[in-house]
mmCIF file of C-alpha atoms in Angstrom:
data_model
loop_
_atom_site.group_PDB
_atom_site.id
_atom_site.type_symbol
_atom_site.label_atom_id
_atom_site.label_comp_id
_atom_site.label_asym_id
_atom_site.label_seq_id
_atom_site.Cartn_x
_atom_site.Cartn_y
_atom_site.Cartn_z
ATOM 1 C CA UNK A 1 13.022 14.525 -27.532
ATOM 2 C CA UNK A 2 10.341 11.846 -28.110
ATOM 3 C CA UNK A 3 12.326 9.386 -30.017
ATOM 4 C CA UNK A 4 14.857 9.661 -26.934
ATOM 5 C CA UNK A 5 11.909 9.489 -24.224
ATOM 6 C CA UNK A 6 10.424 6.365 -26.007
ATOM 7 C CA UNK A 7 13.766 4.597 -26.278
ATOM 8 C CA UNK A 8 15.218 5.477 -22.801
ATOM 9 C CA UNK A 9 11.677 4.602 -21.672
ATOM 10 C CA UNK A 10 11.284 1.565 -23.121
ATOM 11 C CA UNK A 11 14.771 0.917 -21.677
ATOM 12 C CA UNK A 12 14.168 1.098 -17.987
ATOM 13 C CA UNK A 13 10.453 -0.223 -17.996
ATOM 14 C CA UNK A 14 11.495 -3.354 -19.526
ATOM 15 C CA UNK A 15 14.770 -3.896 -17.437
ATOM 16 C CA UNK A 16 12.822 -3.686 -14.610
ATOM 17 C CA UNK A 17 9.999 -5.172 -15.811
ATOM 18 C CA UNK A 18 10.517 -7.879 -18.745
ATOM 19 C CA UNK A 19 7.579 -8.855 -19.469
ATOM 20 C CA UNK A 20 5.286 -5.481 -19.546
ATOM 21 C CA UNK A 21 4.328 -4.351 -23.238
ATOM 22 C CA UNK A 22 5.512 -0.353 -23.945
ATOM 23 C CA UNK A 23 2.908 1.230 -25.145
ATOM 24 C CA UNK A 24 3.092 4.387 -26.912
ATOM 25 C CA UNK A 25 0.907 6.725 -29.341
ATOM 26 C CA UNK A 26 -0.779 9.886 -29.829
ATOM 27 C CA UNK A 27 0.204 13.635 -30.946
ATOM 28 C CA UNK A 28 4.263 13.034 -31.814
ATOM 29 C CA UNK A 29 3.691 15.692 -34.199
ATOM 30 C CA UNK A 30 3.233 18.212 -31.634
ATOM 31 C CA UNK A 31 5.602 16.800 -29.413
ATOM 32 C CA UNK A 32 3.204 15.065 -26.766
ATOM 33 C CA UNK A 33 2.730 11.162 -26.478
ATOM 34 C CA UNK A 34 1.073 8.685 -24.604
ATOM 35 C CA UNK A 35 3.082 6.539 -22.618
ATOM 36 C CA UNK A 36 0.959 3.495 -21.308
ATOM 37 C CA UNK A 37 2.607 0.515 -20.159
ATOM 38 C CA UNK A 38 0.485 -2.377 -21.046
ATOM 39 C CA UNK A 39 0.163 -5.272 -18.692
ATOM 40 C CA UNK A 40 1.360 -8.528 -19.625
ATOM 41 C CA UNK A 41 -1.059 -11.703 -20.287
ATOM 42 C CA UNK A 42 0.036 -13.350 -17.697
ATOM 43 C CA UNK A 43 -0.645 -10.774 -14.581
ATOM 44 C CA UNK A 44 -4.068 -10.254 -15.990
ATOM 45 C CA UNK A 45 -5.643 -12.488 -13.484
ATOM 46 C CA UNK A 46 -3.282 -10.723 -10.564
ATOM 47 C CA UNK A 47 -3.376 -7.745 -8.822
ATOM 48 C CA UNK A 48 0.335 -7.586 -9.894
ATOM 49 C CA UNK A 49 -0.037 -4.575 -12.448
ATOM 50 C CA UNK A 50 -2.411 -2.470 -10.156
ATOM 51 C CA UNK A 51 0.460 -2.784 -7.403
ATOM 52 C CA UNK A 52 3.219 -1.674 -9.434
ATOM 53 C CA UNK A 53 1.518 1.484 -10.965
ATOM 54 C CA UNK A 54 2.986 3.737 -8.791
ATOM 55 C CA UNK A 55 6.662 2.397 -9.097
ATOM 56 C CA UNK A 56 6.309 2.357 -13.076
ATOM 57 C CA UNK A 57 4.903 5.348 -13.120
ATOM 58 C CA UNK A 58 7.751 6.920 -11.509
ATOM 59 C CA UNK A 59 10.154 5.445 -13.591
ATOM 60 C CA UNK A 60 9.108 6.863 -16.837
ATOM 61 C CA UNK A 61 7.769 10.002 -15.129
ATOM 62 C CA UNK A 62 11.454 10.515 -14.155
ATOM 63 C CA UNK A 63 12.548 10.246 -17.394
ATOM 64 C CA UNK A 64 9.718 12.611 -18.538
ATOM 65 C CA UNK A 65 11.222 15.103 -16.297
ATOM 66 C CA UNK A 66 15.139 14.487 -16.876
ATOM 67 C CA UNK A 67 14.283 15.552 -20.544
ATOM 68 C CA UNK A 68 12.673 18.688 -19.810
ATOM 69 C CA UNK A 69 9.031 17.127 -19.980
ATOM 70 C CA UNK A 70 5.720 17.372 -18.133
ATOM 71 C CA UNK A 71 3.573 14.704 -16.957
ATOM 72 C CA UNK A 72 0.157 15.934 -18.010
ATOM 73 C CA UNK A 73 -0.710 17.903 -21.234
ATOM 74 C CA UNK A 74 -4.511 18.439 -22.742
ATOM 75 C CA UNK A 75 -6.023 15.788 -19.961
ATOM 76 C CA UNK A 76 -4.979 17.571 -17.270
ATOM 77 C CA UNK A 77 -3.750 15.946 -13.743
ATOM 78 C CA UNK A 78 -6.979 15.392 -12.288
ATOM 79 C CA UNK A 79 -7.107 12.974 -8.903
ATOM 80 C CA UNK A 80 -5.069 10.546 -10.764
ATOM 81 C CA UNK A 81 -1.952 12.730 -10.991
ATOM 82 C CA UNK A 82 -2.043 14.796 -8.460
ATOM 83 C CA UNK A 83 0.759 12.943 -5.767
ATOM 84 C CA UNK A 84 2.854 13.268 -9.125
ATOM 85 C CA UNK A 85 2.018 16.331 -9.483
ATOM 86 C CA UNK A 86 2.619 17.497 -5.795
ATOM 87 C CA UNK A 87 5.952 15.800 -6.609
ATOM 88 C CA UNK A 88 7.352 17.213 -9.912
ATOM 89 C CA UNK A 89 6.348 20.679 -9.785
ATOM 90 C CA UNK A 90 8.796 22.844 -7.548
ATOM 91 C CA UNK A 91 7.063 25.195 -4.738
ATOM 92 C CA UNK A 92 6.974 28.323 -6.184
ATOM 93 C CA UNK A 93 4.700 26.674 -9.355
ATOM 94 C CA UNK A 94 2.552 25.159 -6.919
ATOM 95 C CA UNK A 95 2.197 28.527 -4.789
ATOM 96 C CA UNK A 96 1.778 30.155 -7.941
ATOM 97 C CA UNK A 97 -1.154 27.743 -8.866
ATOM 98 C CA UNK A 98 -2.576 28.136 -5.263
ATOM 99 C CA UNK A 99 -2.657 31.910 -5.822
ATOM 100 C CA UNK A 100 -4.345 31.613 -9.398
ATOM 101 C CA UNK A 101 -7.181 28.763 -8.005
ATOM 102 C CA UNK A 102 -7.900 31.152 -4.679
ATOM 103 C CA UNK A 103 -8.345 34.163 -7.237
ATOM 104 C CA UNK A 104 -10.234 32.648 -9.205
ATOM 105 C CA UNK A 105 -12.135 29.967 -7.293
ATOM 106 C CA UNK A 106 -12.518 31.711 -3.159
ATOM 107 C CA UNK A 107 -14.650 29.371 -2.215
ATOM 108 C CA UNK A 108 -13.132 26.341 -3.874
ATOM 109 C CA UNK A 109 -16.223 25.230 -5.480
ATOM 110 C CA UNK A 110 -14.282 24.709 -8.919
ATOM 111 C CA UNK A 111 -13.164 21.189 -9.505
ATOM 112 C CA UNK A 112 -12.256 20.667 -5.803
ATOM 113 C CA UNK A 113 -9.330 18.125 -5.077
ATOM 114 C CA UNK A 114 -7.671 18.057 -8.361
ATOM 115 C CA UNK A 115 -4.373 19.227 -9.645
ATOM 116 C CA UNK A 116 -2.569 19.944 -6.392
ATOM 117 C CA UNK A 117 -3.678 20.177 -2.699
ATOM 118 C CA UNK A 118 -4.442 23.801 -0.862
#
């Protein structure tokens, strides 16, 4: 599935944008990677890249998921992730987490406002 991910990837990042740099490394062997789009020379002195992290994002993410894949792996979602994660997870995982953080964590002192919202 990586090789497929990277290429269709790849793909649809640089249709939509030419000039980003795919960028992709880490534990292939285990069948996780990191995807990071790298930001062309030329919008380094924009806010162009910042702006468009949400639209990239969803492009590969949707990819990620077409192929069976999840968006977060040893790093967890944190506050970064967590609209994608409030979006790619159906409700019964989420109410499923919900029940697992209020058993374990009552009074939400645990790592408050990451992963998904109560």
């Amino acid at each position: 599935m990586v090789p497929e991910f990277i290429k269709r990837a790849d793909s649809a990042l640089l249709a939509a944008y030419p000039d980003v740099i795919p960028c992709s490394f880490g534990h292939i062997g285990d069948g996780n990677i990191h995807y990071n789009p790298m930001q062309p020379n030329e919008w380094i002195k924009t806010p162009s890249f910042h702006s468009e992290r949400a639209t990239i994002n969803r492009l590969v993410h949707d990819i990620v998921m077409d192929l069976g894949g999840s968006i977060s792996a040893e790093h967890g979602i944190g506050q970064l992730r967590l609209e994608e994660n409030m979006r790619y997870k159906s409700k019964v995982e989420l109410d499923m987490m919900r029940s697992i953080k209020i058993a374990l964590d009552p009074h939400q002192i645990m790592n408050p406002g990451k992963i998904f919202r109560l």
